[in-house]
């Protein structure tokens, strides 16, 4: 028995979410009185792999291969299932990001293992195995019992604290024979955002809504984000209007994020918007309408005109940074 | 090419959910049921493709696992433009149960492209599409934001962390769809609503299979502390609170 984590790598490197996954998994393993193994697919150097040991990984299973350069759902889920079986894993943990969402369900069928997706806390109980997960787009939480012998969890991003837990991790290089015919998807082109803080990774997000009035008013918002090392986001109408890129749209039908701080500027706080941001640790609202529902979700608020307040905030942050 | 759009029936996205029977069940009084937003977009894209003769799409079917109470949602899909519908007459108890039932009808009906949404807005499972693909042993692509068909070739754009990839793959496959696939959901016109009445809805009984999971109870999110209002003339105070009280910047 063991807990197995799958973490993807980004051009050979791990991200915060990998460490979050391992931290979470090692706590689950503690509850189950078992060990934590991490699986990496693709070409990652040993130094990078060893980083996972810092967060509680006891065994790091490294399966190299150029076939893992792009995601093919069938290939990857076959590989992860194979290793899960070899490791006799009773709990398999993935991220609830696009990759995790693509792979976990296929693994579920292969391993006859029930899934709880988007968990944000440790299991409520181990026997029966009950977890706490988001439901109704964040308007409620469900206690879900997984009835199968093997359990699959996908961890909501930025929902679990990274905890250093040094243990003498060992790297185990393994090989799996995979039928190349399995790969049906053919990736022709990859476009990556560069030089920008990724919305799903960001600790701080500065977001604008229709209250920003026009695409020309975004300057101070972007400046504030840059000063805070934050990502920028927007409400749906803003991306629908083409004021901002679609990648920035947060909410039920956009990206679901959970930064430490979400600053909502000129956003009314419709339920569909909150569905994507309500898991943020702190929400700040800036809105001219004191009755806007966003103030019910926020811990800090300023009732006032964004056009006047934004430049002052920029000044205040500059001042803070100069100290 | 034949497209199947799997639709789930969910409470309207503005619903303030409440629970009954010791928080075990959703209180359905007064709830307006709608097609899950992503499924509405998948359906719209499927119909756009069918409208374009160059795509070679000949039919768009919708499938739903649910009891008779979901008929209005199915009729709505037909009114928007689907040609016909399949309903598996069972309570959709969990994603595996639903995927298993869908796999069964797909095996007997054969489709080239099967579309599912990236998540249903009620259980937020993000599971059914991938499970279905695995049960059928079809390839799957997740987080699809664009779907094109030319000369029988399928071109897809999918979202990855911090970017996008364009790819091709052979049919049959399961496509798991997110925003971008269609701009606005198509709305039923009067003519469509009239025509929907006579479109076929084939009802089949479920096959026996055990769900993998069950919901024991629901709880409401913890209420947030009241909002601290800051003087608009003194935004410095906000920065100081964020730095020293919340410790987030
Ligand atoms: C199925 C479905 C899914 C949806 N999914 C999403 C989603 O994922 N994300 C999303 O965002 N929306 C979504 N929506 C839309 C949602 O219902 C709202 O319409 C939308 O969130 C409103 O955007 P907004 O707050 O920017 O605009 P508005 O609601 O127009 O709010 C603008 C706000 O700006 C304030 N304001 C005006 N001027 C100023 C000023 N000078 N300074 C400061 N404040 C000012 C106003 O008081 C107001 O509160 C969805 C809707 C549906 C039906
Ligand atoms: N009861 C159902 N009947 C048909 N399709 C469904 C059903 N439930 C979920 N789906 C499909 O699976 C997708 C993802 O749902 P879920 O796995 O519940 O998040 C939905 O967008 C639908 O396409």
Coordinates of C-alpha atoms and ligand atoms in Angstrom, one line a residue:
Chain A
X1 CA 0.0 0.0 0.0
X2 CA 1.1 3.5 -0.7
X3 CA 0.0 7.0 -1.7
X4 CA 1.1 7.9 -5.3
X5 CA 1.3 11.4 -6.6
X6 CA 1.6 12.2 -10.3
X7 CA 3.1 15.6 -11.0
X8 CA 3.7 16.9 -14.5
X9 CA 6.8 19.0 -15.2
X10 CA 7.0 22.2 -17.3
X11 CA 10.0 21.9 -19.6
X12 CA 11.8 19.8 -17.1
X13 CA 10.9 21.8 -14.0
X14 CA 8.4 21.5 -11.3
X15 CA 6.1 24.3 -10.0
X16 CA 4.6 25.3 -6.8
X17 CA 1.6 23.1 -7.5
X18 CA 3.9 20.0 -7.6
X19 CA 5.2 20.8 -4.1
X20 CA 1.7 21.5 -3.0
X21 CA 0.6 18.0 -4.3
X22 CA 3.5 16.3 -2.5
X23 CA 2.9 18.1 0.7
X24 CA -0.8 17.1 0.6
X25 CA 0.0 13.5 -0.3
X26 CA 2.5 13.0 2.5
X27 CA -0.2 14.2 5.0
X28 CA -2.7 11.7 3.5
X29 CA 0.0 9.0 3.7
X30 CA 0.5 9.9 7.4
X31 CA -3.2 9.4 8.0
X32 CA -3.1 6.0 6.2
X33 CA 0.2 5.1 8.0
X34 CA 1.9 4.5 4.7
X35 CA 4.5 6.0 2.4
X36 CA 4.5 8.6 -0.3
X37 CA 5.8 7.9 -3.8
X38 CA 5.9 10.5 -6.6
X39 CA 5.8 9.7 -10.3
X40 CA 7.4 11.9 -12.9
X41 CA 7.0 11.2 -16.6
X42 CA 9.4 12.8 -19.1
X43 CA 12.8 14.2 -18.9
X44 CA 13.6 15.8 -15.6
X45 CA 17.1 16.0 -14.2
X46 CA 17.9 14.4 -10.8
X47 CA 18.5 17.7 -9.0
X48 CA 15.0 18.8 -9.9
X49 CA 13.5 15.5 -8.9
X50 CA 15.2 15.6 -5.5
X51 CA 13.3 18.9 -4.8
X52 CA 10.2 16.8 -4.4
X53 CA 11.9 15.0 -1.5
X54 CA 11.8 18.2 0.5
X55 CA 8.0 18.0 0.8
X56 CA 7.7 14.5 2.0
X57 CA 8.2 12.3 -1.1
X58 CA 10.0 9.1 0.0
X59 CA 10.3 7.5 -3.3
X60 CA 10.6 9.4 -6.6
X61 CA 9.8 7.2 -9.6
X62 CA 11.3 8.6 -12.7
X63 CA 10.1 7.4 -16.1
X64 CA 12.1 9.1 -18.8
X65 CA 11.1 9.2 -22.4
X66 CA 10.6 11.7 -25.3
X67 CA 7.1 10.3 -25.8
X68 CA 6.0 12.3 -22.7
X69 CA 7.0 15.6 -24.3
X70 CA 3.3 16.3 -25.2
X71 CA 0.2 15.1 -23.3
X72 CA -1.6 12.2 -24.8
X73 CA -4.3 11.2 -22.5
X74 CA -4.3 7.5 -23.3
X75 CA -0.5 7.2 -23.1
X76 CA -0.2 9.1 -19.9
X77 CA -3.1 7.3 -18.1
X78 CA -1.7 3.9 -19.2
X79 CA 1.7 4.8 -17.7
X80 CA 0.3 6.2 -14.5
X81 CA -2.0 3.2 -14.0
X82 CA 0.8 0.8 -14.7
X83 CA 3.0 2.4 -12.0
X84 CA 0.1 2.7 -9.6
X85 CA -0.4 -1.1 -9.9
X86 CA 3.2 -1.8 -9.4
X87 CA 3.4 0.4 -6.4
X88 CA 0.1 -1.1 -5.0
X89 CA -1.1 2.5 -4.5
X90 CA -4.3 2.8 -2.5
X91 CA -4.6 6.5 -3.1
X92 CA -3.6 8.3 -6.3
X93 CA -3.3 12.1 -6.2
X94 CA -3.2 14.5 -9.2
X95 CA -3.7 18.2 -9.6
X96 CA -7.1 19.5 -10.5
X97 CA -5.6 21.5 -13.3
X98 CA -6.3 20.8 -17.0
X99 CA -3.8 17.9 -17.1
X100 CA -5.2 16.3 -13.9
X101 CA -8.8 16.7 -15.2
X102 CA -7.7 15.0 -18.5
X103 CA -6.0 12.0 -16.8
X104 CA -7.8 11.3 -13.5
X105 CA -11.1 10.0 -15.1
X106 CA -9.3 7.7 -17.5
X107 CA -7.2 6.3 -14.5
X108 CA -10.4 5.9 -12.6
X109 CA -11.8 3.4 -15.1
X110 CA -8.5 1.6 -15.4
X111 CA -8.0 1.2 -11.7
X112 CA -11.7 0.8 -10.8
X113 CA -11.1 3.7 -8.5
X114 CA -13.7 6.4 -7.6
X115 CA -12.6 10.0 -8.0
X116 CA -13.2 13.0 -5.8
X117 CA -12.1 16.0 -7.8
X118 CA -11.1 19.5 -6.6
X119 CA -10.5 18.5 -2.9
X120 CA -9.2 21.3 -0.8
X121 CA -8.7 19.7 2.6
X122 CA -7.4 16.5 4.0
X123 CA -9.9 13.6 4.0
X124 CA -12.6 13.8 6.7
X125 CA -12.1 10.1 7.5
X126 CA -10.1 7.2 6.2
X127 CA -12.5 4.4 6.9
X128 CA -14.9 5.0 5.3
X129 CA -12.9 7.2 3.0
X130 CA -14.7 10.5 3.0
X131 CA -13.5 13.8 1.5
X132 CA -14.6 17.3 1.4
X133 CA -15.1 18.8 -2.0
X134 CA -16.5 21.8 -3.8
X135 CA -20.0 21.5 -5.2
X136 CA -22.5 23.8 -6.9
X137 CA -19.6 25.9 -8.2
X138 CA -18.5 26.9 -4.7
X139 CA -21.9 27.6 -3.3
X140 CA -21.7 24.5 -1.2
X141 CA -19.3 21.7 -0.2
X142 CA -20.0 18.0 -0.3
X143 CA -18.8 15.2 1.9
X144 CA -18.2 12.5 -0.7
X145 CA -17.5 8.9 0.2
X146 CA -15.4 7.0 -2.2
X147 CA -16.5 3.3 -2.1
X148 CA -13.8 1.6 -4.2
X149 CA -10.6 0.1 -2.8
X150 CA -8.4 2.5 -4.7
X151 CA -9.2 6.2 -4.4
X152 CA -8.3 9.0 -6.8
X153 CA -8.1 12.6 -5.5
X154 CA -7.5 15.7 -7.6
X155 CA -6.3 18.6 -5.5
X156 CA -7.6 22.1 -6.1
X157 CA -4.8 24.4 -6.9
X158 CA -3.4 26.7 -4.2
X159 CA -5.7 25.1 -1.6
X160 CA -3.1 23.4 0.5
X161 CA -0.1 24.8 2.3
X162 CA 3.3 23.7 1.1
X163 CA 5.1 22.1 4.1
X164 CA 8.7 21.2 4.2
X165 CA 9.1 17.7 5.4
X166 CA 12.6 16.5 4.6
X167 CA 13.0 12.8 4.1
X168 CA 15.7 10.9 2.5
X169 CA 14.1 10.5 -0.9
X170 CA 15.4 8.0 -3.3
X171 CA 15.1 8.2 -7.1
X172 CA 14.0 5.0 -8.7
X173 CA 14.4 5.0 -12.5
X174 CA 11.8 2.8 -14.1
X175 CA 10.9 1.9 -17.6
X176 CA 7.6 1.1 -19.0
X177 CA 6.9 -0.5 -22.4
X178 CA 4.2 1.5 -24.1
X179 CA 2.7 0.8 -27.4
X180 CA 3.5 3.8 -29.6
X181 CA 0.3 3.2 -31.6
X182 CA -1.5 4.3 -28.5
X183 CA -0.7 7.9 -29.2
X184 CA -3.5 9.2 -31.4
X185 CA -3.2 12.9 -30.8
X186 CA -0.7 14.8 -33.0
X187 CA 0.3 18.2 -31.7
X188 CA 1.2 20.5 -34.5
X189 CA 1.7 23.8 -32.7
X190 CA 2.3 25.0 -29.1
X191 CA 1.8 28.6 -28.1
X192 CA 3.0 29.5 -24.6
X193 CA 2.5 32.7 -22.7
X194 CA 5.9 34.1 -21.8
X195 CA 7.1 36.7 -19.3
X196 CA 3.7 37.0 -17.6
X197 CA 2.6 35.7 -14.2
X198 CA 0.2 32.8 -15.0
X199 CA -3.2 33.4 -13.6
X200 CA -3.6 29.9 -12.2
X201 CA -0.2 30.1 -10.5
X202 CA -0.4 33.6 -9.1
X203 CA -0.5 34.4 -5.4
X204 CA -2.0 37.8 -6.1
X205 CA -4.5 38.6 -8.9
X206 CA -5.8 42.1 -9.9
X207 CA -9.0 41.9 -11.8
X208 CA -11.2 44.4 -13.6
X209 CA -14.8 44.3 -14.6
X210 CA -17.2 46.4 -16.7
X211 CA -16.8 49.2 -14.1
X212 CA -13.4 49.8 -15.8
X213 CA -15.6 51.4 -18.5
X214 CA -13.2 51.0 -21.5
X215 CA -10.2 49.0 -22.6
X216 CA -8.2 52.2 -22.5
X217 CA -8.5 52.5 -18.7
X218 CA -6.4 49.4 -17.9
X219 CA -3.1 51.1 -17.5
X220 CA -3.1 51.7 -13.8
X221 CA -4.6 48.3 -13.1
X222 CA -1.8 46.6 -15.0
X223 CA 0.7 48.8 -13.2
X224 CA -0.7 47.8 -9.9
X225 CA -0.5 44.2 -10.8
X226 CA 3.1 44.5 -12.0
X227 CA 4.1 46.3 -8.8
X228 CA 2.5 43.5 -6.7
X229 CA 4.0 40.7 -8.9
X230 CA 0.4 39.8 -9.6
X231 CA -1.4 38.3 -12.6
X232 CA -4.2 40.2 -14.2
X233 CA -7.8 38.9 -14.7
X234 CA -11.2 40.1 -15.7
X235 CA -14.9 39.3 -15.6
X236 CA -16.6 37.6 -18.5
X237 CA -18.2 40.7 -20.2
X238 CA -14.8 42.3 -20.3
X239 CA -13.3 39.4 -22.3
X240 CA -16.5 39.0 -24.3
X241 CA -16.1 42.6 -25.4
X242 CA -12.5 42.0 -26.3
X243 CA -11.2 44.5 -23.8
X244 CA -8.9 41.9 -22.4
X245 CA -7.7 38.4 -23.5
X246 CA -9.9 35.4 -23.0
X247 CA -7.2 33.8 -21.0
X248 CA -7.9 36.4 -18.2
X249 CA -11.6 35.5 -17.8
X250 CA -12.3 34.1 -14.4
X251 CA -15.5 32.6 -13.1
X252 CA -17.7 29.6 -13.5
X253 CA -17.2 29.5 -17.3
X254 CA -13.7 30.9 -17.2
X255 CA -10.7 30.0 -14.9
X256 CA -11.3 28.9 -11.4
X257 CA -8.6 30.4 -9.2
X258 CA -7.6 30.5 -5.5
X259 CA -5.0 33.1 -5.0
X260 CA -4.1 34.5 -1.6
X261 CA -5.4 37.9 -2.7
X262 CA -8.0 38.8 -5.3
X263 CA -8.5 42.4 -6.0
X264 CA -11.8 42.9 -7.8
X265 CA -12.1 46.4 -9.4
X266 CA -15.4 47.4 -11.0
X267 CA -16.8 43.9 -10.7
X268 CA -20.3 43.5 -9.4
X269 CA -19.8 40.0 -7.9
X270 CA -22.4 38.0 -9.8
X271 CA -22.6 34.4 -8.6
X272 CA -21.0 33.1 -11.8
X273 CA -18.1 35.4 -11.2
X274 CA -17.7 34.5 -7.6
X275 CA -17.8 30.8 -8.5
X276 CA -14.4 31.2 -10.0
X277 CA -12.8 33.3 -7.2
X278 CA -14.6 32.6 -4.0
X279 CA -11.8 30.2 -2.8
X280 CA -9.4 33.1 -2.7
X281 CA -8.0 33.6 0.8
X282 CA -8.7 37.4 0.7
X283 CA -10.9 39.4 -1.6
X284 CA -10.7 43.2 -2.0
X285 CA -13.5 45.0 -3.7
X286 CA -13.4 48.4 -5.2
X287 CA -16.8 49.5 -6.5
X288 CA -18.9 52.7 -6.7
X289 CA -22.0 50.8 -5.6
X290 CA -21.9 50.1 -1.8
X291 CA -24.6 47.5 -2.3
X292 CA -22.7 45.5 -5.0
X293 CA -22.7 41.8 -4.0
X294 CA -18.9 41.7 -4.3
X295 CA -18.8 43.4 -0.9
X296 CA -20.4 40.4 0.7
X297 CA -17.6 38.2 -0.5
X298 CA -14.8 40.6 0.3
X299 CA -12.9 41.2 3.5
X300 CA -11.7 44.6 2.5
X301 CA -13.5 47.1 0.4
X302 CA -13.4 50.7 -0.9
X303 CA -16.6 52.3 -2.1
X304 CA -15.5 54.7 -4.7
X305 CA -14.5 55.4 -8.3
X306 CA -11.8 53.0 -9.6
X307 CA -10.4 55.7 -11.9
X308 CA -9.5 57.8 -8.9
X309 CA -8.6 55.0 -6.5
X310 CA -6.3 53.0 -8.8
X311 CA -3.6 55.7 -9.2
X312 CA -3.6 56.3 -5.5
X313 CA -3.1 52.6 -4.8
X314 CA -0.3 52.5 -7.3
X315 CA 1.4 55.4 -5.4
X316 CA 0.8 53.6 -2.1
X317 CA 2.4 50.4 -3.3
X318 CA 5.3 52.3 -4.6
X319 CA 5.7 54.0 -1.3
X320 CA 5.5 50.7 0.5
X321 CA 8.1 49.2 -1.7
X322 CA 10.5 52.0 -1.3
X323 CA 10.5 51.5 2.5
Chain B
X1 CA -19.9 12.5 -39.4
X2 CA -22.2 12.1 -36.5
X3 CA -21.8 14.1 -33.3
X4 CA -23.2 13.2 -29.9
X5 CA -23.4 15.9 -27.3
X6 CA -23.8 14.7 -23.7
X7 CA -25.9 17.1 -21.7
X8 CA -26.3 17.3 -18.0
X9 CA -29.3 19.0 -16.4
X10 CA -28.2 21.5 -13.7
X11 CA -29.8 24.2 -11.5
X12 CA -29.7 27.6 -13.1
X13 CA -26.3 29.1 -12.4
X14 CA -27.7 31.9 -10.2
X15 CA -29.5 29.5 -7.9
X16 CA -28.9 30.0 -4.2
X17 CA -28.7 26.3 -3.3
X18 CA -30.3 25.0 -0.1
X19 CA -30.5 21.4 1.2
X20 CA -33.1 19.3 2.9
X21 CA -33.3 15.9 4.7
X22 CA -30.4 16.6 7.1
X23 CA -28.4 18.3 4.3
X24 CA -28.4 15.1 2.2
X25 CA -30.5 16.4 -0.7
X26 CA -30.8 19.5 -2.8
X27 CA -34.0 21.4 -2.1
X28 CA -35.4 21.5 -5.6
X29 CA -38.3 23.8 -4.9
X30 CA -38.4 26.7 -7.2
X31 CA -35.2 25.6 -9.0
X32 CA -35.0 26.4 -12.7
X33 CA -33.2 23.6 -14.5
X34 CA -30.9 24.4 -17.5
X35 CA -28.5 22.7 -19.8
X36 CA -25.1 22.7 -18.2
X37 CA -23.3 25.8 -19.7
X38 CA -20.5 23.9 -21.4
X39 CA -22.9 21.4 -22.9
X40 CA -24.9 24.3 -24.3
X41 CA -21.7 25.6 -25.9
X42 CA -20.8 22.1 -27.2
X43 CA -24.2 21.8 -28.7
X44 CA -23.9 25.2 -30.3
X45 CA -20.6 24.3 -31.9
X46 CA -21.9 21.0 -33.1
X47 CA -24.8 22.8 -34.8
X48 CA -22.5 25.4 -36.3
X49 CA -20.5 22.5 -37.8
X50 CA -23.6 20.9 -39.1
X51 CA -24.7 24.2 -40.8
X52 CA -21.4 24.2 -42.7
X53 CA -21.6 21.5 -45.5
X54 CA -17.8 21.4 -45.7
X55 CA -17.6 19.9 -42.3
X56 CA -19.3 16.7 -43.3
X57 CA -21.4 16.7 -40.1
X58 CA -24.7 15.0 -40.9
X59 CA -26.4 14.7 -37.5
X60 CA -26.3 16.1 -34.0
X61 CA -27.7 13.9 -31.2
X62 CA -28.0 14.7 -27.5
X63 CA -27.7 12.1 -24.7
X64 CA -28.8 12.5 -21.2
X65 CA -28.8 10.1 -18.2
X66 CA -31.7 11.1 -16.1
X67 CA -35.3 10.6 -15.1
X68 CA -38.4 11.9 -16.9
X69 CA -38.2 15.2 -14.9
X70 CA -35.3 16.2 -17.2
X71 CA -37.4 16.0 -20.4
X72 CA -37.8 19.8 -20.6
X73 CA -34.0 20.2 -20.7
X74 CA -33.8 17.6 -23.5
X75 CA -36.7 19.3 -25.4
X76 CA -34.7 22.6 -25.0
X77 CA -31.7 21.0 -26.7
X78 CA -33.9 19.8 -29.5
X79 CA -35.5 23.2 -29.8
X80 CA -32.0 24.7 -30.1
X81 CA -31.4 22.4 -33.0
X82 CA -30.3 18.8 -32.1
X83 CA -31.8 16.3 -34.5
X84 CA -32.8 13.7 -31.9
X85 CA -32.1 12.6 -28.3
X86 CA -31.3 9.6 -26.2
X87 CA -32.4 9.4 -22.6
X88 CA -31.2 6.7 -20.3
X89 CA -33.9 6.5 -17.7
X90 CA -31.9 6.5 -14.5
X91 CA -31.0 8.7 -11.6
X92 CA -27.4 10.0 -12.5
X93 CA -25.9 8.8 -9.2
X94 CA -22.2 9.5 -10.0
X95 CA -19.9 10.2 -12.9
X96 CA -18.9 6.6 -13.3
X97 CA -22.5 5.4 -13.3
X98 CA -23.3 8.1 -15.9
X99 CA -20.3 7.3 -18.1
X100 CA -21.1 3.6 -18.0
X101 CA -24.7 4.2 -19.2
X102 CA -23.5 6.6 -21.9
X103 CA -20.8 4.1 -23.1
X104 CA -23.5 1.4 -23.4
X105 CA -25.7 3.6 -25.8
X106 CA -22.7 4.8 -27.7
X107 CA -21.7 1.2 -28.4
X108 CA -25.1 0.4 -30.0
X109 CA -25.5 3.7 -31.9
X110 CA -22.0 4.7 -33.1
X111 CA -20.9 8.3 -33.2
X112 CA -17.7 9.9 -34.6
X113 CA -17.4 12.7 -32.2
X114 CA -18.7 12.6 -28.6
X115 CA -18.6 15.9 -26.7
X116 CA -18.8 16.4 -23.0
X117 CA -18.4 19.5 -20.9
X118 CA -15.3 20.1 -18.7
X119 CA -17.5 20.0 -15.6
X120 CA -21.1 20.0 -14.6
X121 CA -22.0 23.0 -12.5
X122 CA -23.6 20.9 -9.8
X123 CA -21.2 18.3 -8.8
X124 CA -18.1 19.8 -10.4
X125 CA -16.8 16.4 -11.1
X126 CA -14.9 17.0 -14.3
X127 CA -15.0 13.2 -14.7
X128 CA -17.7 11.9 -17.1
X129 CA -16.0 12.7 -20.4
X130 CA -12.6 11.1 -19.6
X131 CA -14.3 8.0 -18.0
X132 CA -16.5 7.6 -21.1
X133 CA -13.4 7.7 -23.4
X134 CA -11.7 5.1 -21.3
X135 CA -14.7 2.8 -21.2
X136 CA -14.9 3.0 -25.0
X137 CA -11.2 2.9 -25.4
X138 CA -11.3 6.0 -27.5
X139 CA -8.8 8.8 -27.5
X140 CA -9.8 11.9 -25.6
X141 CA -8.7 15.5 -25.6
X142 CA -9.5 17.8 -22.7
X143 CA -10.0 21.6 -22.3
X144 CA -10.9 22.0 -26.0
X145 CA -11.4 25.7 -26.9
X146 CA -11.8 25.2 -30.7
X147 CA -13.0 22.4 -32.9
X148 CA -12.8 22.5 -36.7
X149 CA -13.5 19.9 -39.3
X150 CA -12.1 20.1 -42.9
X151 CA -12.1 17.2 -45.4
X152 CA -12.8 14.7 -42.7
X153 CA -9.9 16.0 -40.6
X154 CA -10.5 17.2 -37.1
X155 CA -8.5 20.1 -35.8
X156 CA -8.5 21.0 -32.2
X157 CA -7.1 23.7 -29.9
X158 CA -6.7 22.8 -26.3
X159 CA -5.8 24.9 -23.3
X160 CA -2.7 23.9 -21.4
X161 CA -1.3 25.7 -18.4
X162 CA -0.2 29.0 -19.7
X163 CA -0.8 28.4 -23.3
X164 CA -2.5 26.4 -26.0
X165 CA -1.8 23.6 -28.4
X166 CA -3.3 22.8 -31.7
X167 CA -3.6 19.2 -32.6
X168 CA -5.3 16.7 -34.9
X169 CA -6.7 13.3 -34.1
X170 CA -8.7 10.5 -35.8
X171 CA -12.4 9.8 -35.1
X172 CA -14.0 8.4 -33.0
X173 CA -12.9 10.4 -30.0
X174 CA -14.3 12.1 -26.9
X175 CA -13.8 15.8 -26.8
X176 CA -14.0 17.5 -23.4
X177 CA -15.0 21.1 -24.0
X178 CA -14.4 24.3 -22.2
X179 CA -15.1 28.0 -23.0
X180 CA -14.2 29.3 -26.4
X181 CA -15.6 26.4 -28.3
X182 CA -18.5 28.7 -29.3
X183 CA -19.0 32.3 -28.6
X184 CA -22.5 32.6 -27.3
X185 CA -24.9 29.7 -26.7
X186 CA -27.5 29.4 -29.5
X187 CA -31.0 30.2 -28.4
X188 CA -34.1 28.3 -29.4
X189 CA -36.3 30.1 -31.9
X190 CA -40.1 29.8 -32.1
X191 CA -39.8 27.5 -35.1
X192 CA -37.3 25.3 -33.2
X193 CA -39.6 25.0 -30.2
X194 CA -42.5 23.9 -32.5
X195 CA -40.3 21.4 -34.3
X196 CA -38.8 20.0 -31.1
X197 CA -42.2 18.5 -30.2
X198 CA -42.0 16.0 -33.0
X199 CA -38.3 15.2 -32.8
X200 CA -37.6 11.6 -31.5
X201 CA -36.4 11.0 -27.9
X202 CA -35.4 7.4 -27.5
X203 CA -35.7 6.2 -24.0
X204 CA -33.6 3.2 -22.8
X205 CA -33.4 1.5 -19.5
X206 CA -30.1 1.6 -17.6
X207 CA -27.7 -1.4 -17.3
X208 CA -26.8 -2.5 -13.9
X209 CA -23.6 -1.0 -12.4
X210 CA -22.4 0.3 -9.1
X211 CA -21.5 3.9 -8.6
X212 CA -18.0 4.5 -7.3
X213 CA -18.9 7.4 -5.0
X214 CA -21.8 8.8 -3.0
X215 CA -22.5 12.1 -1.4
X216 CA -23.1 11.7 2.3
X217 CA -24.1 15.3 3.0
X218 CA -23.7 18.9 1.9
X219 CA -22.6 21.9 3.9
X220 CA -22.6 25.6 3.1
X221 CA -19.3 27.5 2.8
X222 CA -18.3 29.2 6.0
X223 CA -19.6 32.8 6.0
X224 CA -17.0 35.4 5.3
X225 CA -16.2 37.9 7.9
X226 CA -17.9 41.3 7.4
X227 CA -16.2 43.5 4.9
X228 CA -13.9 46.2 6.3
X229 CA -14.5 49.4 4.5
X230 CA -11.6 51.7 3.8
X231 CA -11.8 55.4 3.3
X232 CA -11.5 56.1 -0.5
X233 CA -9.5 59.2 0.2
X234 CA -6.8 57.0 2.0
X235 CA -6.1 53.9 0.0
X236 CA -2.7 53.7 1.8
X237 CA -4.6 52.1 4.6
X238 CA -5.7 49.2 2.4
X239 CA -2.1 48.5 1.4
X240 CA -1.1 48.6 5.0
X241 CA -3.9 46.2 6.0
X242 CA -3.0 43.8 3.2
X243 CA 0.6 43.9 4.3
X244 CA 0.3 43.8 8.1
X245 CA -3.0 42.3 8.9
X246 CA -3.8 39.9 6.0
X247 CA 0.0 39.4 5.2
X248 CA -0.7 38.7 1.6
X249 CA 1.5 41.3 -0.1
Ligands
LIG1 C1 -24.2 30.6 -17.6 C2 -23.4 31.8 -17.2 C3 -22.1 31.8 -16.9 C4 -21.4 32.9 -16.6 N1 -20.0 32.8 -16.3 C5 -19.4 33.9 -15.9 C6 -18.0 33.9 -15.6 O1 -17.4 32.8 -15.7 N2 -17.3 35.0 -15.2 C7 -18.0 36.2 -15.1 O2 -17.4 37.2 -14.7 N3 -19.3 36.3 -15.4 C8 -20.0 35.2 -15.8 N4 -21.3 35.3 -16.2 C9 -21.9 36.7 -16.2 C10 -22.3 37.2 -14.9 O3 -23.6 36.8 -14.7 C11 -22.2 38.8 -14.9 O4 -23.0 39.3 -15.9 C12 -20.8 39.3 -15.0 O5 -20.0 38.7 -14.0 C13 -20.8 40.8 -14.7 O6 -19.5 41.4 -15.0 P1 -19.1 42.7 -14.3 O7 -19.1 42.6 -12.8 O8 -17.8 43.1 -14.9 O9 -20.1 43.8 -14.8 P2 -21.4 44.5 -14.1 O10 -22.3 43.5 -13.5 O11 -21.9 45.4 -15.1 O12 -20.7 45.3 -12.9 C14 -19.9 46.4 -13.1 C15 -19.7 46.9 -11.7 O13 -18.8 48.0 -11.8 C16 -19.2 49.0 -10.9 N5 -18.7 50.3 -11.3 C17 -19.2 51.1 -12.3 N6 -18.4 52.2 -12.5 C18 -17.4 52.1 -11.6 C19 -16.3 52.9 -11.3 N7 -16.0 54.0 -12.0 N8 -15.4 52.5 -10.3 C20 -15.7 51.3 -9.6 N9 -16.7 50.5 -9.9 C21 -17.6 50.9 -10.9 C22 -20.7 48.9 -10.8 O14 -21.2 49.4 -9.6 C23 -20.9 47.4 -11.0 O15 -21.0 46.8 -9.7 C24 -22.0 34.2 -16.5 C25 -23.4 34.3 -16.8 C26 -24.1 33.1 -17.2 C27 -25.6 33.2 -17.5
LIG2 N1 -26.5 12.9 -16.4 C1 -25.7 13.1 -17.5 N2 -26.2 12.8 -18.7 C2 -25.4 13.1 -19.8 N3 -24.2 13.7 -19.8 C3 -23.7 14.0 -18.6 C4 -24.5 13.8 -17.4 N4 -23.7 14.3 -16.3 C5 -22.6 14.8 -16.9 N5 -22.6 14.6 -18.2 C6 -21.5 15.1 -19.2 O1 -20.3 15.1 -18.5 C7 -19.8 16.5 -18.4 C8 -19.0 16.7 -17.2 O2 -19.7 16.3 -16.1 P1 -19.1 16.0 -14.6 O3 -18.2 14.9 -14.8 O4 -20.3 15.7 -13.8 O5 -18.5 17.2 -14.2 C9 -21.0 17.3 -18.6 O6 -20.7 18.6 -19.1 C10 -21.8 16.5 -19.6 O7 -21.3 16.7 -20.9

